[in-house]
Short mmCIF file of C-alpha atoms and ligand atoms in Angstrom, two decimals:
data_model
loop_
_atom_site.label_atom_id
_atom_site.label_comp_id
_atom_site.label_asym_id
_atom_site.label_seq_id
_atom_site.Cartn_x
_atom_site.Cartn_y
_atom_site.Cartn_z
CA MET R 1 59.27 61.16 68.79
CA PHE R 2 58.58 59.99 72.64
CA GLU R 3 55.30 61.24 72.66
CA PRO R 4 54.46 61.08 69.30
CA ASP R 5 50.93 62.28 69.42
CA ALA R 6 51.33 65.09 70.89
CA GLU R 7 54.28 66.53 69.27
CA SER R 8 52.99 65.91 65.56
CA MET R 9 49.40 66.91 66.54
CA PRO R 10 47.55 68.35 64.02
CA SER R 11 47.55 72.27 64.83
CA GLU R 12 43.87 73.04 64.65
CA GLN R 13 43.24 69.63 66.67
CA ARG R 14 46.51 71.41 69.15
CA ALA R 15 44.56 75.23 69.16
CA GLU R 16 41.53 73.29 70.77
CA LEU R 17 43.33 71.30 73.00
CA GLN R 18 44.63 75.26 74.28
CA GLU R 19 41.77 76.81 74.33
CA ALA R 20 40.63 73.91 76.44
CA ARG R 21 43.16 74.27 79.13
CA LEU R 22 43.65 77.68 79.08
CA ARG R 23 39.56 78.37 80.09
CA ILE R 24 41.16 75.62 83.16
CA LEU R 25 43.59 78.20 83.71
CA VAL R 26 41.88 81.23 84.00
CA ASP R 27 39.47 79.29 86.42
CA ARG R 28 41.77 78.04 88.62
CA LEU R 29 43.59 81.77 88.54
CA LEU R 30 40.01 83.11 89.80
CA ALA R 31 39.62 80.43 91.89
CA LEU R 32 42.66 81.13 93.69
CA ASP R 33 42.21 84.12 94.40
CA GLY R 34 45.78 86.16 94.50
CA VAL R 35 47.15 88.50 92.23
CA GLN R 36 46.51 87.01 88.92
CA ALA R 37 42.46 87.38 89.51
CA GLU R 38 42.69 90.45 90.41
CA ARG R 39 44.30 91.21 87.20
CA LEU R 40 41.81 89.32 85.22
CA ARG R 41 38.87 90.75 87.50
CA SER R 42 39.95 94.37 86.38
CA ALA R 43 40.80 93.25 82.54
CA GLY R 44 36.60 92.00 82.62
CA ILE R 45 37.53 88.64 83.06
CA ALA R 46 34.75 86.77 85.57
CA ASP R 47 35.25 83.71 84.24
CA GLY R 48 37.35 81.11 81.48
CA ARG R 49 34.25 80.34 79.27
CA GLY R 50 34.22 81.43 75.72
CA LEU R 51 37.90 82.47 76.11
CA GLY R 52 39.68 81.00 72.72
CA LEU R 53 43.48 82.35 71.74
CA ASP R 54 42.58 85.35 69.95
CA ASP R 55 41.65 86.32 73.24
CA LEU R 56 45.12 86.17 74.45
CA PRO R 57 46.45 89.60 74.40
CA ARG R 58 43.61 90.92 76.40
CA LEU R 59 44.74 88.71 79.20
CA PRO R 60 46.72 89.85 81.77
CA MET R 61 50.34 89.30 81.96
CA THR R 62 52.70 87.79 84.84
CA GLU R 63 56.60 89.25 85.30
CA LYS R 64 59.07 88.47 87.42
CA GLN R 65 58.43 91.16 89.79
CA ASP R 66 55.70 88.91 90.53
CA LEU R 67 57.61 86.02 92.11
CA TRP R 68 59.70 88.61 94.06
CA ASP R 69 56.79 89.98 95.31
CA ALA R 70 55.24 86.87 96.50
CA TYR R 71 58.29 85.56 97.75
CA PRO R 72 58.61 83.19 99.32
CA LEU R 73 55.43 80.73 98.82
CA ARG R 74 52.62 83.26 98.17
CA MET R 75 52.84 82.18 94.65
CA LEU R 76 51.32 78.38 95.44
CA GLY R 77 48.81 77.20 93.07
CA VAL R 78 48.95 74.45 95.27
CA ASP R 79 48.43 73.45 99.05
CA ARG R 80 52.56 73.81 100.69
CA SER R 81 51.70 69.67 101.84
CA GLU R 82 50.91 69.10 98.15
CA VAL R 83 54.85 70.42 96.75
CA VAL R 84 57.40 67.90 96.39
CA ALA R 85 60.69 69.79 95.10
CA PHE R 86 61.65 73.35 94.62
CA HIS R 87 64.18 74.79 92.29
CA GLY R 88 65.26 78.42 91.28
CA SER R 89 67.64 80.46 90.25
CA SER R 90 69.78 81.96 92.45
CA GLY R 91 68.76 85.47 90.65
CA THR R 92 70.81 88.77 89.91
CA GLY R 93 71.96 90.75 92.95
CA GLY R 94 71.07 87.83 95.78
CA ARG R 95 67.40 88.02 95.06
CA PRO R 96 66.30 84.00 94.28
CA THR R 97 63.01 83.24 92.08
CA LEU R 98 61.74 80.07 93.92
CA VAL R 99 59.28 77.59 92.65
CA GLY R 100 57.33 74.39 93.74
CA TYR R 101 56.61 71.45 92.03
CA THR R 102 54.14 68.92 92.81
CA ARG R 103 54.39 65.01 91.81
CA ALA R 104 52.22 65.89 88.64
CA ASP R 105 54.78 68.84 87.91
CA LEU R 106 57.88 66.22 88.29
CA ARG R 107 56.48 63.95 86.10
CA LEU R 108 55.47 66.47 83.94
CA TRP R 109 58.74 67.68 83.61
CA ALA R 110 60.49 64.19 82.61
CA ARG R 111 58.83 64.06 80.12
CA MET R 112 59.17 67.27 78.37
CA CYS R 113 62.78 66.41 78.94
CA ALA R 114 62.87 63.29 77.73
CA ARG R 115 61.07 64.71 74.52
CA ALA R 116 64.59 67.34 74.45
CA LEU R 117 66.18 63.45 74.94
CA ALA R 118 64.08 61.70 72.22
CA ALA R 119 64.59 64.98 69.30
CA ALA R 120 68.15 65.09 70.47
CA GLY R 121 68.68 60.94 69.13
CA ALA R 122 68.73 59.74 72.72
CA GLY R 123 66.78 56.15 73.53
CA PRO R 124 66.62 53.38 75.70
CA GLY R 125 70.12 52.50 75.60
CA SER R 126 71.89 55.78 75.12
CA ILE R 127 73.78 56.60 78.14
CA ILE R 128 73.65 60.82 78.52
CA HIS R 129 76.64 61.84 80.56
CA ASN R 130 74.42 65.40 82.66
CA ALA R 131 77.01 67.95 83.40
CA TYR R 132 74.44 70.14 84.29
CA GLY R 133 74.52 71.52 88.12
CA TYR R 134 72.93 69.48 90.13
CA GLY R 135 70.59 71.97 92.86
CA LEU R 136 68.84 74.38 93.25
CA PHE R 137 69.36 75.35 89.36
CA THR R 138 67.57 73.17 86.81
CA GLY R 139 69.04 72.52 84.14
CA GLY R 140 71.25 69.39 86.21
CA LEU R 141 67.78 67.42 88.05
CA GLY R 142 65.76 68.41 84.72
CA ILE R 143 67.63 66.67 82.12
CA HIS R 144 68.22 63.79 84.80
CA GLN R 145 64.27 62.38 85.37
CA GLY R 146 64.34 63.21 81.75
CA ALA R 147 66.66 60.31 80.48
CA ILE R 148 65.18 57.88 82.95
CA GLU R 149 61.88 58.52 82.09
CA LEU R 150 63.30 57.93 78.57
CA GLY R 151 64.91 54.52 79.98
CA ALA R 152 68.44 56.11 78.32
CA ALA R 153 71.15 55.79 81.40
CA VAL R 154 71.92 59.12 83.10
CA VAL R 155 76.16 59.79 84.97
CA PRO R 156 75.08 62.90 86.83
CA ALA R 157 78.55 64.61 86.63
CA SER R 158 76.99 67.48 87.39
CA GLY R 159 79.44 70.51 87.02
CA GLY R 160 82.61 70.89 87.84
CA MET R 161 85.76 68.49 88.97
CA THR R 162 86.38 68.40 85.16
CA PRO R 163 89.03 66.07 85.54
CA ARG R 164 86.78 63.73 86.99
CA GLN R 165 84.04 64.33 83.50
CA VAL R 166 87.26 63.32 81.24
CA THR R 167 87.77 60.08 83.20
CA LEU R 168 83.65 58.99 83.01
CA ILE R 169 83.77 59.71 79.64
CA ARG R 170 86.77 57.89 78.69
CA ASP R 171 85.59 54.80 80.44
CA LEU R 172 81.57 54.86 79.90
CA ARG R 173 81.83 56.20 76.24
CA PRO R 174 78.68 58.25 76.02
CA ASP R 175 76.63 59.05 73.32
CA ILE R 176 74.75 61.95 74.42
CA LEU R 177 76.71 64.90 75.93
CA THR R 178 74.48 67.77 78.64
CA CYS R 179 75.46 70.66 80.13
CA THR R 180 76.08 74.73 79.55
CA PRO R 181 77.86 75.50 75.75
CA SER R 182 80.41 77.10 78.16
CA TYR R 183 81.10 74.05 79.85
CA ALA R 184 80.70 72.35 76.43
CA ILE R 185 83.92 73.99 75.36
CA ARG R 186 86.03 73.59 78.58
CA LEU R 187 84.92 70.05 78.60
CA GLY R 188 86.12 69.03 75.07
CA GLU R 189 89.43 71.23 75.23
CA ALA R 190 90.18 68.75 78.47
CA LEU R 191 88.95 66.48 76.89
CA ALA R 192 91.39 66.38 73.67
CA ASP R 193 94.64 67.01 76.10
CA ALA R 194 93.92 63.89 77.28
CA GLY R 195 94.20 62.78 73.81
CA LEU R 196 90.21 61.83 73.57
CA ARG R 197 89.34 63.07 69.83
CA PRO R 198 86.17 62.46 67.54
CA GLY R 199 87.01 59.26 65.95
CA HIS R 200 89.76 58.83 68.79
CA GLY R 201 88.45 57.53 72.06
CA LEU R 202 85.18 59.81 72.44
CA ALA R 203 81.58 57.56 71.03
CA LEU R 204 79.63 60.84 71.57
CA ARG R 205 76.05 61.54 68.84
CA ALA R 206 74.59 64.86 69.83
CA GLY R 207 74.82 67.43 73.03
CA ILE R 208 72.13 69.34 73.87
CA PHE R 209 73.24 72.35 74.98
CA GLY R 210 71.16 75.76 77.28
CA ALA R 211 70.65 77.68 79.86
CA GLU R 212 73.36 80.75 78.18
CA PRO R 213 72.38 82.78 74.75
CA TRP R 214 74.55 80.49 72.76
CA SER R 215 75.65 81.93 69.25
CA PRO R 216 75.73 79.26 65.67
CA GLN R 217 79.86 80.36 65.79
CA LEU R 218 79.65 78.45 69.30
CA ARG R 219 77.24 75.39 68.32
CA ALA R 220 80.56 75.07 65.24
CA ARG R 221 83.19 75.47 67.71
CA ILE R 222 81.63 72.70 69.76
CA GLU R 223 80.67 70.61 66.54
CA GLU R 224 84.35 70.40 65.33
CA LEU R 225 86.03 70.00 68.87
CA LEU R 226 83.42 67.68 70.09
CA GLY R 227 82.60 65.48 67.06
CA LEU R 228 79.40 65.84 67.85
CA ARG R 229 75.40 67.06 66.77
CA ALA R 230 74.98 70.11 68.90
CA LEU R 231 71.61 71.06 69.33
CA ASP R 232 70.08 74.23 72.15
CA ILE R 233 67.28 73.43 75.00
CA TYR R 234 65.70 76.40 76.86
CA GLY R 235 63.71 76.47 79.09
CA LEU R 236 63.33 78.61 83.16
CA SER R 237 62.39 76.90 86.41
CA GLU R 238 58.96 79.83 86.46
CA VAL R 239 57.74 77.17 83.07
CA ILE R 240 58.92 74.44 84.87
CA GLY R 241 62.72 73.85 83.66
CA PRO R 242 65.00 72.77 80.37
CA GLY R 243 62.34 71.05 78.46
CA VAL R 244 60.16 73.58 77.43
CA ALA R 245 61.34 74.01 74.10
CA ALA R 246 64.06 72.16 72.40
CA GLU R 247 66.04 71.59 68.83
CA CYS R 248 65.46 68.34 66.73
CA ALA R 249 68.62 66.69 65.65
CA GLU R 250 67.29 66.13 61.91
CA ALA R 251 66.49 70.27 61.12
CA ALA R 252 68.52 72.24 64.15
CA ASP R 253 66.99 75.40 63.05
CA GLY R 254 65.13 76.04 65.84
CA LEU R 255 63.16 74.94 68.96
CA HIS R 256 60.29 72.61 69.07
CA VAL R 257 58.43 74.38 71.95
CA ASN R 258 56.22 72.08 73.39
CA GLU R 259 53.25 74.18 73.51
CA ASP R 260 50.81 72.01 74.51
CA HIS R 261 51.90 72.73 77.51
CA PHE R 262 53.53 75.98 77.65
CA LEU R 263 51.09 78.66 75.44
CA VAL R 264 53.97 80.80 73.80
CA GLU R 265 53.29 84.29 72.49
CA ALA R 266 56.24 86.92 70.75
CA VAL R 267 55.74 90.37 71.33
CA ASP R 268 57.08 94.54 71.39
CA PRO R 269 59.42 94.56 74.70
CA VAL R 270 58.06 97.75 75.14
CA THR R 271 54.54 97.90 74.01
CA ALA R 272 53.70 94.07 75.22
CA ALA R 273 51.47 93.61 71.51
CA PRO R 274 51.92 90.84 69.59
CA VAL R 275 54.80 90.26 66.88
CA PRO R 276 53.67 88.55 63.58
CA ASP R 277 56.18 85.41 63.28
CA GLY R 278 59.30 85.64 62.07
CA THR R 279 59.99 89.01 63.61
CA PRO R 280 62.26 88.91 66.88
CA GLY R 281 59.87 89.72 70.53
CA GLU R 282 60.09 89.20 73.80
CA LEU R 283 58.97 85.29 74.85
CA VAL R 284 55.48 84.90 76.98
CA PHE R 285 54.39 81.55 78.42
CA SER R 286 51.51 80.09 79.71
CA SER R 287 51.61 77.02 81.75
CA LEU R 288 48.34 75.66 80.84
CA THR R 289 49.53 71.95 83.07
CA ARG R 290 51.39 73.06 86.01
CA GLU R 291 49.78 72.71 88.96
CA ALA R 292 52.04 74.62 91.74
CA VAL R 293 53.06 77.75 89.63
CA PRO R 294 49.89 78.46 87.72
CA LEU R 295 51.17 81.63 85.20
CA LEU R 296 48.75 83.43 83.12
CA ARG R 297 51.15 85.21 80.15
CA TYR R 298 54.70 85.14 82.18
CA ARG R 299 57.32 87.60 80.57
CA THR R 300 60.49 85.80 80.29
CA GLY R 301 62.87 89.25 79.31
CA ASP R 302 64.19 86.21 76.25
CA ILE R 303 63.93 87.75 72.60
CA ALA R 304 63.60 85.50 70.20
CA ALA R 305 61.24 84.39 67.12
CA LEU R 306 58.30 81.91 66.30
CA ARG R 307 57.70 79.87 63.02
CA ARG R 308 55.33 77.65 62.51
CA GLY R 309 54.86 74.64 60.27
CA THR R 310 55.26 71.40 59.99
CA CYS R 311 59.69 70.84 59.99
CA VAL R 312 60.91 67.91 57.99
CA CYS R 313 60.91 65.84 61.85
CA GLY R 314 57.45 65.75 61.31
CA ARG R 315 56.77 67.64 64.57
CA THR R 316 53.78 70.49 64.39
CA LEU R 317 55.30 72.60 67.25
CA VAL R 318 55.87 76.00 66.89
CA LYS R 319 59.71 76.79 66.62
CA MET R 320 61.14 79.34 68.72
CA SER R 321 64.35 80.87 66.92
CA ARG R 322 67.60 80.13 69.52
CA VAL R 323 67.69 83.76 71.94
CA THR R 324 69.65 86.25 70.71
CA GLY R 325 68.93 88.39 73.67
CA ARG R 326 67.22 89.75 76.93
CA ARG R 327 65.52 92.47 77.54
CA ASP R 328 67.35 93.93 80.32
CA ASP R 329 70.93 92.51 79.13
CA MET R 330 70.43 95.02 75.89
CA LEU R 331 72.67 97.63 75.86
CA VAL R 332 72.44 101.41 75.00
CA ILE R 333 76.09 102.20 72.89
CA ARG R 334 76.35 105.86 71.53
CA GLY R 335 71.99 105.43 70.74
CA VAL R 336 73.02 101.90 68.94
CA ASN R 337 70.79 99.12 71.01
CA LEU R 338 72.68 96.09 71.06
CA TYR R 339 73.04 92.15 72.35
CA PRO R 340 75.87 90.55 72.99
CA SER R 341 75.25 87.68 71.49
CA GLU R 342 75.60 89.89 68.85
CA VAL R 343 78.95 90.59 69.92
CA GLU R 344 80.03 87.26 70.10
CA ARG R 345 78.77 86.50 66.82
CA VAL R 346 81.43 89.13 65.36
CA LEU R 347 83.74 88.06 68.09
CA LEU R 348 83.95 84.01 67.65
CA GLU R 349 84.19 85.02 63.45
CA HIS R 350 88.08 84.92 64.69
CA THR R 351 89.42 81.37 64.71
CA SER R 352 92.38 83.37 66.35
CA LEU R 353 90.27 84.21 69.38
CA SER R 354 88.99 81.57 71.82
CA THR R 355 85.68 81.45 72.81
CA ASP R 356 86.30 83.42 76.37
CA TYR R 357 85.69 86.98 76.94
CA LEU R 358 83.78 88.97 78.27
CA LEU R 359 82.23 92.28 77.71
CA VAL R 360 82.94 94.92 79.72
CA LEU R 361 80.83 97.93 80.41
CA ASP R 362 82.62 100.93 81.00
CA GLU R 363 80.01 103.60 82.21
CA ARG R 364 82.77 105.98 84.46
CA ALA R 365 82.20 108.56 81.86
CA ALA R 366 78.91 109.71 81.04
CA GLN R 367 78.87 108.35 77.14
CA PRO R 368 78.94 104.34 78.58
CA ASP R 369 81.57 102.49 76.63
CA LEU R 370 81.92 99.07 75.37
CA VAL R 371 85.15 96.88 75.65
CA ALA R 372 85.69 93.24 74.41
CA LEU R 373 88.07 91.36 76.37
CA CYS R 374 88.85 88.70 74.38
CA GLU R 375 92.25 85.73 74.65
CA TYR R 376 94.26 84.38 71.90
CA ARG R 377 94.91 81.86 70.70
CA LEU R 378 99.04 80.96 69.99
CA ASP R 379 97.87 78.20 67.84
CA ARG R 380 95.49 80.44 66.08
CA GLY R 381 98.47 82.83 64.95
CA GLY R 382 97.76 85.03 67.63
CA PRO R 383 95.91 88.39 67.67
CA ALA R 384 94.49 91.04 65.58
CA GLY R 385 92.79 92.83 67.29
CA ALA R 386 92.48 95.95 64.55
CA GLU R 387 90.73 93.52 62.28
CA VAL R 388 88.39 92.53 64.71
CA GLU R 389 87.08 96.47 65.74
CA ALA R 390 86.66 97.09 62.56
CA ARG R 391 84.37 94.12 61.95
CA LEU R 392 82.86 95.20 64.93
CA ARG R 393 82.19 98.37 63.31
CA GLU R 394 81.56 97.54 60.57
CA VAL R 395 78.84 94.67 61.45
CA LEU R 396 77.22 96.06 64.53
CA GLY R 397 77.54 99.90 63.86
CA VAL R 398 78.93 100.92 66.55
CA ARG R 399 83.49 101.13 68.29
CA ILE R 400 83.96 98.63 70.34
CA THR R 401 87.04 98.87 72.04
CA VAL R 402 88.83 95.06 71.73
CA ARG R 403 91.66 93.80 73.87
CA LEU R 404 93.18 91.19 73.57
CA LEU R 405 94.59 88.85 76.80
CA PRO R 406 96.67 86.05 77.01
CA ALA R 407 94.65 82.19 77.40
CA GLY R 408 93.40 81.68 80.90
CA THR R 409 92.34 85.53 81.71
CA VAL R 410 89.04 86.13 81.42
CA PRO R 411 87.37 84.36 84.75
CA ARG R 412 85.42 80.93 84.08
CA THR R 413 81.99 79.97 85.23
CA GLU R 414 82.33 75.72 85.59
CA VAL R 415 78.57 75.46 87.03
CA GLY R 416 75.67 77.87 86.13
CA LYS R 417 76.00 80.57 83.64
CA ALA R 418 78.62 82.31 81.69
CA VAL R 419 79.20 86.07 83.09
CA ARG R 420 79.20 87.57 79.77
CA VAL R 421 78.60 91.37 80.73
CA VAL R 422 79.86 93.39 83.84
CA ARG R 423 79.11 96.75 84.38
CA TRP R 424 82.37 98.73 85.51
CA ALA R 425 80.69 101.87 87.11
CA GLY R 426 84.36 103.55 89.28
CA GLY R 427 86.14 102.03 91.44
CA GLU R 428 88.95 99.18 91.22
CA ALA R 429 89.01 97.54 87.56
CA PRO R 430 86.54 94.37 86.95
CA VAL R 431 89.68 92.42 85.55
CA PRO R 432 92.70 92.95 86.46
CA GLY R 433 94.94 94.64 83.87
CA LEU R 434 92.35 96.96 82.67
CA GLY R 435 92.47 100.57 83.03
ZN1 ZN Z 501 62.15 69.33 64.11
#
């Protein structure tokens, strides 16, 4: 563990720490006198004194709209001159989210990423091949600073330029790979084409994959292709970036949330009422110690379940399940609520299909249809469309049309998040040949 005192702290002691930090956060927000202060006063909170974790459900929430409304800098919790970096997401529909970091925020972020890397088995002496995109997106620079904090050597490969990445991996023999899960597949295939396979030229022991929801089936594919332990990491720039939560190599059955800094709740995505542990809900974070962006009860839109207890690795940090969907990505197909990751899980049961797929929500008729565009792998016996459709119907209870396409048809993403769902409301088909 990178910070064993914090990561394996007895839970009662941690709760006291969280409460003390929550009171400080509430007092800071009130002093800042912004939209969060306004909402706190409307909820009858005049100061942080006496507040405990049980009071959380009655405290006001924040959401992405607040950041958009305050764009670019009105949500800052410090003077502009104290900000030393900006990050954010490109956002959907060209609406960016922008967040600032103070020097202390960057140090905190580096430590959180160092925790994640250590949980995957990395340490001083490790070589970390970091193929997350460097730039405004938090993946690349977050892991980069975490690797240095840990004392490991980082290779800032960034996204794309796959042939150069293959050369770097062949020559430097890294033990840790970090990138999006979809790019791990792309890189693994390129490495295999270059004759680099598990036990033959590859020394990878673990990979930390995040920034996209991914299924256990995709994890199995990545582990087979690269011969490593594939672990999940979670984060968002509004909270800090990657390193909010990460899986440990010992259990790999959920992500330890660094809740001493990022207080987490799971709530009903519609009513916002707390859901019991073990029940999927929308994740809500309070950034207890972040200076530049102090957020109380920020709604992430990410759906996951929480689980408490001491892990086999010794960590007492609450675990979140992998993210099973996004509140906004929920598809409604003939009255059935469906998350894209549920479709992926069924598609990837079929080894004759490649991991590249695209879901097209065909909204041209009054009743939208879902079409799954899947690439088939000739080396695994080729297509079996009717079989896949039957299985989707059996598991998900809804009819999804499966279209099988030759390899290379589905658009690829080399940097950032893979696009898995597109809407087709009219006009030209989003992918040639569909129609
Ligand atoms: Zn663990």
